[in-house]
Amino acid sequence: VTAATTQATGLKPQIDMDFVEASVKFETLAAFLIASNKSLNNIPNFISFLQRRLPQKLMAVENTGILYGTGTSPEIKGILTAGNFTASTATITLPLIEKIIADISRLEDAFQRSANAIILRPSAYYSFFLNKAAGSGEYDLPQGVSIVNGRLFFMGIPAYASTALTGTDYIVGDLEGAQLLTQESMRIEFFEQDGT
């Protein structure tokens, strides 16, 4: 049953959504590096470097976990882990653009969800910028693909590049229901101990 127009005093229909109760542990993402005494002699510049570089390294690991985490502690359960996604039914030999459009259509038609993000490997993402017409050799884009301010769009849906995806994997999704809850922000601390 779904929402319906009713009389102001009439019985209202109940929306049926099947919620599954699940417990989720907070997991820790951590690392350490060894710094020399010389680097500690120039604390402001050293901290500036760490504040730029360390988040990149930690976020790369986090992105991989968000996509492929097994759900077995200490990993979170990733979007591309069994049970969290529906596999594409597009013919594997189709060009990538045709698979993406077929998946957008299926998401909207079969699942009544609106695609709001497409995620590709950087090599697949940037290949669209190199697309050339067969006869003239001029750069062109396949039907339904556009570039706005350097951002790639498929049928009006923004696309993003991520090195966390492996192989030929890509995502066409309604990602509004996906949330990553952070209990504690990243912090950089100095200790005389290391791994423990």
PDB file of C-alpha atoms in Angstrom:
ATOM      1  CA  VAL A   1       0.000   0.000   0.000  1.00  0.00           C
ATOM      2  CA  THR A   2       1.187   3.516  -0.681  1.00  0.00           C
ATOM      3  CA  ALA A   3       0.026   7.070  -0.073  1.00  0.00           C
ATOM      4  CA  ALA A   4      -3.257   8.041  -1.733  1.00  0.00           C
ATOM      5  CA  THR A   5      -5.654  10.955  -1.859  1.00  0.00           C
ATOM      6  CA  THR A   6      -8.292  10.613   0.861  1.00  0.00           C
ATOM      7  CA  GLN A   7     -11.125  12.556   2.380  1.00  0.00           C
ATOM      8  CA  ALA A   8     -10.047  14.815   5.241  1.00  0.00           C
ATOM      9  CA  THR A   9     -11.963  12.631   7.681  1.00  0.00           C
ATOM     10  CA  GLY A  10     -11.359   9.358   5.810  1.00  0.00           C
ATOM     11  CA  LEU A  11      -9.093   6.464   6.767  1.00  0.00           C
ATOM     12  CA  LYS A  12      -5.517   7.109   5.666  1.00  0.00           C
ATOM     13  CA  PRO A  13      -3.485   4.355   3.938  1.00  0.00           C
ATOM     14  CA  GLN A  14      -0.335   3.076   5.596  1.00  0.00           C
ATOM     15  CA  ILE A  15       2.933   3.252   3.679  1.00  0.00           C
ATOM     16  CA  ASP A  16       4.657  -0.116   3.724  1.00  0.00           C
ATOM     17  CA  MET A  17       8.431   0.001   4.130  1.00  0.00           C
ATOM     18  CA  ASP A  18      10.255  -3.079   5.320  1.00  0.00           C
ATOM     19  CA  PHE A  19      12.882  -1.956   7.816  1.00  0.00           C
ATOM     20  CA  VAL A  20      15.541  -4.385   8.921  1.00  0.00           C
ATOM     21  CA  GLU A  21      16.993  -3.775  12.359  1.00  0.00           C
ATOM     22  CA  ALA A  22      20.746  -4.030  12.441  1.00  0.00           C
ATOM     23  CA  SER A  23      23.424  -3.237  14.976  1.00  0.00           C
ATOM     24  CA  VAL A  24      26.478  -1.480  13.669  1.00  0.00           C
ATOM     25  CA  LYS A  25      29.739  -1.133  15.548  1.00  0.00           C
ATOM     26  CA  PHE A  26      31.904   1.916  15.279  1.00  0.00           C
ATOM     27  CA  GLU A  27      35.207   0.872  13.756  1.00  0.00           C
ATOM     28  CA  THR A  28      38.551   2.607  14.097  1.00  0.00           C
ATOM     29  CA  LEU A  29      40.665   3.693  11.163  1.00  0.00           C
ATOM     30  CA  ALA A  30      44.167   4.474  12.374  1.00  0.00           C
ATOM     31  CA  ALA A  31      47.809   4.591  11.359  1.00  0.00           C
ATOM     32  CA  PHE A  32      51.121   5.837  12.641  1.00  0.00           C
ATOM     33  CA  LEU A  33      54.311   7.087  11.107  1.00  0.00           C
ATOM     34  CA  ILE A  34      57.774   7.484  12.516  1.00  0.00           C
ATOM     35  CA  ALA A  35      59.189  11.015  12.417  1.00  0.00           C
ATOM     36  CA  SER A  36      62.791  11.983  12.916  1.00  0.00           C
ATOM     37  CA  ASN A  37      63.935  14.491  15.496  1.00  0.00           C
ATOM     38  CA  LYS A  38      64.935  16.791  12.632  1.00  0.00           C
ATOM     39  CA  SER A  39      61.358  16.912  11.330  1.00  0.00           C
ATOM     40  CA  LEU A  40      60.170  17.786  14.830  1.00  0.00           C
ATOM     41  CA  ASN A  41      62.595  20.733  14.891  1.00  0.00           C
ATOM     42  CA  ASN A  42      60.354  22.448  12.328  1.00  0.00           C
ATOM     43  CA  ILE A  43      56.946  21.732  13.859  1.00  0.00           C
ATOM     44  CA  PRO A  44      54.810  24.323  11.942  1.00  0.00           C
ATOM     45  CA  ASN A  45      55.937  23.134   8.494  1.00  0.00           C
ATOM     46  CA  PHE A  46      55.872  19.477   9.496  1.00  0.00           C
ATOM     47  CA  ILE A  47      52.318  19.778  10.844  1.00  0.00           C
ATOM     48  CA  SER A  48      51.266  21.639   7.689  1.00  0.00           C
ATOM     49  CA  PHE A  49      52.568  18.745   5.582  1.00  0.00           C
ATOM     50  CA  LEU A  50      50.871  16.136   7.793  1.00  0.00           C
ATOM     51  CA  GLN A  51      47.538  17.980   7.707  1.00  0.00           C
ATOM     52  CA  ARG A  52      47.569  17.851   3.899  1.00  0.00           C
ATOM     53  CA  ARG A  53      48.985  14.381   3.283  1.00  0.00           C
ATOM     54  CA  LEU A  54      47.679  12.159   6.093  1.00  0.00           C
ATOM     55  CA  PRO A  55      43.970  12.816   5.436  1.00  0.00           C
ATOM     56  CA  GLN A  56      44.490  11.768   1.791  1.00  0.00           C
ATOM     57  CA  LYS A  57      46.030   8.471   2.866  1.00  0.00           C
ATOM     58  CA  LEU A  58      43.337   7.728   5.461  1.00  0.00           C
ATOM     59  CA  MET A  59      40.490   8.744   3.138  1.00  0.00           C
ATOM     60  CA  ALA A  60      41.775   6.393   0.427  1.00  0.00           C
ATOM     61  CA  VAL A  61      41.467   3.497   2.883  1.00  0.00           C
ATOM     62  CA  GLU A  62      38.077   4.733   4.069  1.00  0.00           C
ATOM     63  CA  ASN A  63      36.793   5.012   0.474  1.00  0.00           C
ATOM     64  CA  THR A  64      37.800   1.414  -0.232  1.00  0.00           C
ATOM     65  CA  GLY A  65      35.989   0.315   2.930  1.00  0.00           C
ATOM     66  CA  ILE A  66      32.871   2.282   2.001  1.00  0.00           C
ATOM     67  CA  LEU A  67      32.757   0.418  -1.308  1.00  0.00           C
ATOM     68  CA  TYR A  68      34.115  -3.055  -0.534  1.00  0.00           C
ATOM     69  CA  GLY A  69      34.210  -3.467   3.268  1.00  0.00           C
ATOM     70  CA  THR A  70      33.179  -6.991   4.292  1.00  0.00           C
ATOM     71  CA  GLY A  71      31.172  -5.981   7.346  1.00  0.00           C
ATOM     72  CA  THR A  72      33.275  -8.312   9.492  1.00  0.00           C
ATOM     73  CA  SER A  73      34.874  -6.320  12.313  1.00  0.00           C
ATOM     74  CA  PRO A  74      36.976  -4.219  12.063  1.00  0.00           C
ATOM     75  CA  GLU A  75      35.585  -3.441   8.567  1.00  0.00           C
ATOM     76  CA  ILE A  76      32.368  -1.622   7.811  1.00  0.00           C
ATOM     77  CA  LYS A  77      29.937  -3.187   5.326  1.00  0.00           C
ATOM     78  CA  GLY A  78      30.558  -1.595   1.934  1.00  0.00           C
ATOM     79  CA  ILE A  79      28.093  -0.515  -0.734  1.00  0.00           C
ATOM     80  CA  LEU A  80      29.377  -3.205  -3.125  1.00  0.00           C
ATOM     81  CA  THR A  81      29.200  -5.991  -0.552  1.00  0.00           C
ATOM     82  CA  ALA A  82      26.587  -8.712  -1.155  1.00  0.00           C
ATOM     83  CA  GLY A  83      23.178  -7.657   0.101  1.00  0.00           C
ATOM     84  CA  ASN A  84      23.875  -3.926  -0.193  1.00  0.00           C
ATOM     85  CA  PHE A  85      23.403  -3.546  -3.964  1.00  0.00           C
ATOM     86  CA  THR A  86      21.609  -4.949  -6.978  1.00  0.00           C
ATOM     87  CA  ALA A  87      23.897  -6.138  -9.753  1.00  0.00           C
ATOM     88  CA  SER A  88      23.600  -4.715 -13.241  1.00  0.00           C
ATOM     89  CA  THR A  89      21.702  -6.821 -15.767  1.00  0.00           C
ATOM     90  CA  ALA A  90      23.125  -4.918 -18.761  1.00  0.00           C
ATOM     91  CA  THR A  91      24.818  -7.104 -21.348  1.00  0.00           C
ATOM     92  CA  ILE A  92      28.518  -7.219 -20.522  1.00  0.00           C
ATOM     93  CA  THR A  93      29.586  -6.627 -24.147  1.00  0.00           C
ATOM     94  CA  LEU A  94      27.697  -3.327 -24.451  1.00  0.00           C
ATOM     95  CA  PRO A  95      29.703  -0.099 -24.502  1.00  0.00           C
ATOM     96  CA  LEU A  96      29.981   1.456 -21.029  1.00  0.00           C
ATOM     97  CA  ILE A  97      27.631   4.343 -21.871  1.00  0.00           C
ATOM     98  CA  GLU A  98      24.898   1.886 -22.904  1.00  0.00           C
ATOM     99  CA  LYS A  99      25.346  -0.148 -19.698  1.00  0.00           C
ATOM    100  CA  ILE A 100      25.100   3.022 -17.604  1.00  0.00           C
ATOM    101  CA  ILE A 101      21.938   4.195 -19.376  1.00  0.00           C
ATOM    102  CA  ALA A 102      20.392   0.702 -19.051  1.00  0.00           C
ATOM    103  CA  ASP A 103      21.166   0.753 -15.312  1.00  0.00           C
ATOM    104  CA  ILE A 104      19.690   4.249 -14.884  1.00  0.00           C
ATOM    105  CA  SER A 105      16.541   3.043 -16.645  1.00  0.00           C
ATOM    106  CA  ARG A 106      16.335  -0.101 -14.502  1.00  0.00           C
ATOM    107  CA  LEU A 107      16.874   1.815 -11.254  1.00  0.00           C
ATOM    108  CA  GLU A 108      14.084   4.227 -12.101  1.00  0.00           C
ATOM    109  CA  ASP A 109      11.684   1.753 -13.727  1.00  0.00           C
ATOM    110  CA  ALA A 110      12.040  -1.456 -11.719  1.00  0.00           C
ATOM    111  CA  PHE A 111      12.987   0.050  -8.351  1.00  0.00           C
ATOM    112  CA  GLN A 112      11.231   3.442  -8.620  1.00  0.00           C
ATOM    113  CA  ARG A 113      14.364   5.234  -7.405  1.00  0.00           C
ATOM    114  CA  SER A 114      16.017   8.266  -8.989  1.00  0.00           C
ATOM    115  CA  ALA A 115      19.690   7.926  -9.792  1.00  0.00           C
ATOM    116  CA  ASN A 116      21.622  10.836  -8.277  1.00  0.00           C
ATOM    117  CA  ALA A 117      25.236   9.705  -8.666  1.00  0.00           C
ATOM    118  CA  ILE A 118      27.402   7.667 -10.998  1.00  0.00           C
ATOM    119  CA  ILE A 119      30.845   6.589  -9.829  1.00  0.00           C
ATOM    120  CA  LEU A 120      33.514   5.337 -12.240  1.00  0.00           C
ATOM    121  CA  ARG A 121      37.212   4.491 -12.169  1.00  0.00           C
ATOM    122  CA  PRO A 122      39.233   7.538 -13.322  1.00  0.00           C
ATOM    123  CA  SER A 123      40.275   5.717 -16.520  1.00  0.00           C
ATOM    124  CA  ALA A 124      36.607   5.112 -17.441  1.00  0.00           C
ATOM    125  CA  TYR A 125      35.572   8.633 -16.368  1.00  0.00           C
ATOM    126  CA  TYR A 126      38.205  10.413 -18.460  1.00  0.00           C
ATOM    127  CA  SER A 127      37.727   8.138 -21.475  1.00  0.00           C
ATOM    128  CA  PHE A 128      34.557  10.087 -22.284  1.00  0.00           C
ATOM    129  CA  PHE A 129      36.607  13.265 -22.674  1.00  0.00           C
ATOM    130  CA  LEU A 130      38.638  11.473 -25.376  1.00  0.00           C
ATOM    131  CA  ASN A 131      35.680  10.133 -27.356  1.00  0.00           C
ATOM    132  CA  LYS A 132      36.088  10.843 -31.106  1.00  0.00           C
ATOM    133  CA  ALA A 133      33.684  10.654 -34.014  1.00  0.00           C
ATOM    134  CA  ALA A 134      34.445   7.663 -36.262  1.00  0.00           C
ATOM    135  CA  GLY A 135      34.576   9.536 -39.557  1.00  0.00           C
ATOM    136  CA  SER A 136      35.895  13.033 -38.861  1.00  0.00           C
ATOM    137  CA  GLY A 137      37.973  12.235 -35.780  1.00  0.00           C
ATOM    138  CA  GLU A 138      36.501  15.245 -33.965  1.00  0.00           C
ATOM    139  CA  TYR A 139      35.972  14.995 -30.247  1.00  0.00           C
ATOM    140  CA  ASP A 140      32.335  14.333 -29.460  1.00  0.00           C
ATOM    141  CA  LEU A 141      30.254  12.859 -26.687  1.00  0.00           C
ATOM    142  CA  PRO A 142      27.848   9.927 -26.824  1.00  0.00           C
ATOM    143  CA  GLN A 143      24.138  10.728 -26.732  1.00  0.00           C
ATOM    144  CA  GLY A 144      23.049  11.635 -23.176  1.00  0.00           C
ATOM    145  CA  VAL A 145      26.558  12.614 -21.996  1.00  0.00           C
ATOM    146  CA  SER A 146      27.483  16.220 -21.258  1.00  0.00           C
ATOM    147  CA  ILE A 147      30.310  18.132 -19.622  1.00  0.00           C
ATOM    148  CA  VAL A 148      29.426  21.136 -17.467  1.00  0.00           C
ATOM    149  CA  ASN A 149      32.259  23.112 -15.844  1.00  0.00           C
ATOM    150  CA  GLY A 150      34.568  20.133 -16.280  1.00  0.00           C
ATOM    151  CA  ARG A 151      32.107  17.707 -14.602  1.00  0.00           C
ATOM    152  CA  LEU A 152      30.764  14.731 -16.546  1.00  0.00           C
ATOM    153  CA  PHE A 153      26.994  14.118 -16.531  1.00  0.00           C
ATOM    154  CA  PHE A 154      25.070  11.105 -17.820  1.00  0.00           C
ATOM    155  CA  MET A 155      21.441  11.911 -18.621  1.00  0.00           C
ATOM    156  CA  GLY A 156      21.797  14.893 -16.256  1.00  0.00           C
ATOM    157  CA  ILE A 157      23.173  12.764 -13.409  1.00  0.00           C
ATOM    158  CA  PRO A 158      26.601  13.850 -12.075  1.00  0.00           C
ATOM    159  CA  ALA A 159      29.464  11.391 -12.415  1.00  0.00           C
ATOM    160  CA  TYR A 160      32.442  11.113 -10.069  1.00  0.00           C
ATOM    161  CA  ALA A 161      35.818   9.400 -10.385  1.00  0.00           C
ATOM    162  CA  SER A 162      37.152   7.163  -7.612  1.00  0.00           C
ATOM    163  CA  THR A 163      40.305   5.071  -7.475  1.00  0.00           C
ATOM    164  CA  ALA A 164      38.625   3.012  -4.742  1.00  0.00           C
ATOM    165  CA  LEU A 165      36.643   1.145  -7.414  1.00  0.00           C
ATOM    166  CA  THR A 166      38.410  -1.903  -8.802  1.00  0.00           C
ATOM    167  CA  GLY A 167      38.509  -3.404 -12.280  1.00  0.00           C
ATOM    168  CA  THR A 168      35.511  -2.518 -14.418  1.00  0.00           C
ATOM    169  CA  ASP A 169      33.189  -1.843 -11.456  1.00  0.00           C
ATOM    170  CA  TYR A 170      30.990   1.244 -11.578  1.00  0.00           C
ATOM    171  CA  ILE A 171      28.024   2.462  -9.558  1.00  0.00           C
ATOM    172  CA  VAL A 172      24.730   3.921 -10.719  1.00  0.00           C
ATOM    173  CA  GLY A 173      22.853   4.734  -7.570  1.00  0.00           C
ATOM    174  CA  ASP A 174      20.369   6.601  -5.501  1.00  0.00           C
ATOM    175  CA  LEU A 175      22.859   7.295  -2.735  1.00  0.00           C
ATOM    176  CA  GLU A 176      20.626   9.514  -0.605  1.00  0.00           C
ATOM    177  CA  GLY A 177      19.961   6.576   1.709  1.00  0.00           C
ATOM    178  CA  ALA A 178      23.663   5.886   2.254  1.00  0.00           C
ATOM    179  CA  GLN A 179      25.175   7.511   5.322  1.00  0.00           C
ATOM    180  CA  LEU A 180      28.596   7.267   6.875  1.00  0.00           C
ATOM    181  CA  LEU A 181      28.381   8.214  10.536  1.00  0.00           C
ATOM    182  CA  THR A 182      31.573   9.529  12.070  1.00  0.00           C
ATOM    183  CA  GLN A 183      31.845   9.295  15.835  1.00  0.00           C
ATOM    184  CA  GLU A 184      35.169  11.060  16.141  1.00  0.00           C
ATOM    185  CA  SER A 185      36.966  13.370  13.713  1.00  0.00           C
ATOM    186  CA  MET A 186      40.437  12.596  12.457  1.00  0.00           C
ATOM    187  CA  ARG A 187      43.217  13.862  14.655  1.00  0.00           C
ATOM    188  CA  ILE A 188      46.995  13.927  14.498  1.00  0.00           C
ATOM    189  CA  GLU A 189      48.854  13.274  17.736  1.00  0.00           C
ATOM    190  CA  PHE A 190      52.526  13.059  18.661  1.00  0.00           C
ATOM    191  CA  PHE A 191      53.829  10.294  20.943  1.00  0.00           C
ATOM    192  CA  GLU A 192      57.118   8.690  21.776  1.00  0.00           C
ATOM    193  CA  GLN A 193      55.477   5.249  21.335  1.00  0.00           C
ATOM    194  CA  ASP A 194      54.591   3.731  17.964  1.00  0.00           C
ATOM    195  CA  GLY A 195      52.144   0.976  16.892  1.00  0.00           C
ATOM    196  CA  THR A 196      50.370   0.511  20.224  1.00  0.00           C
TER     197      THR A 196
END
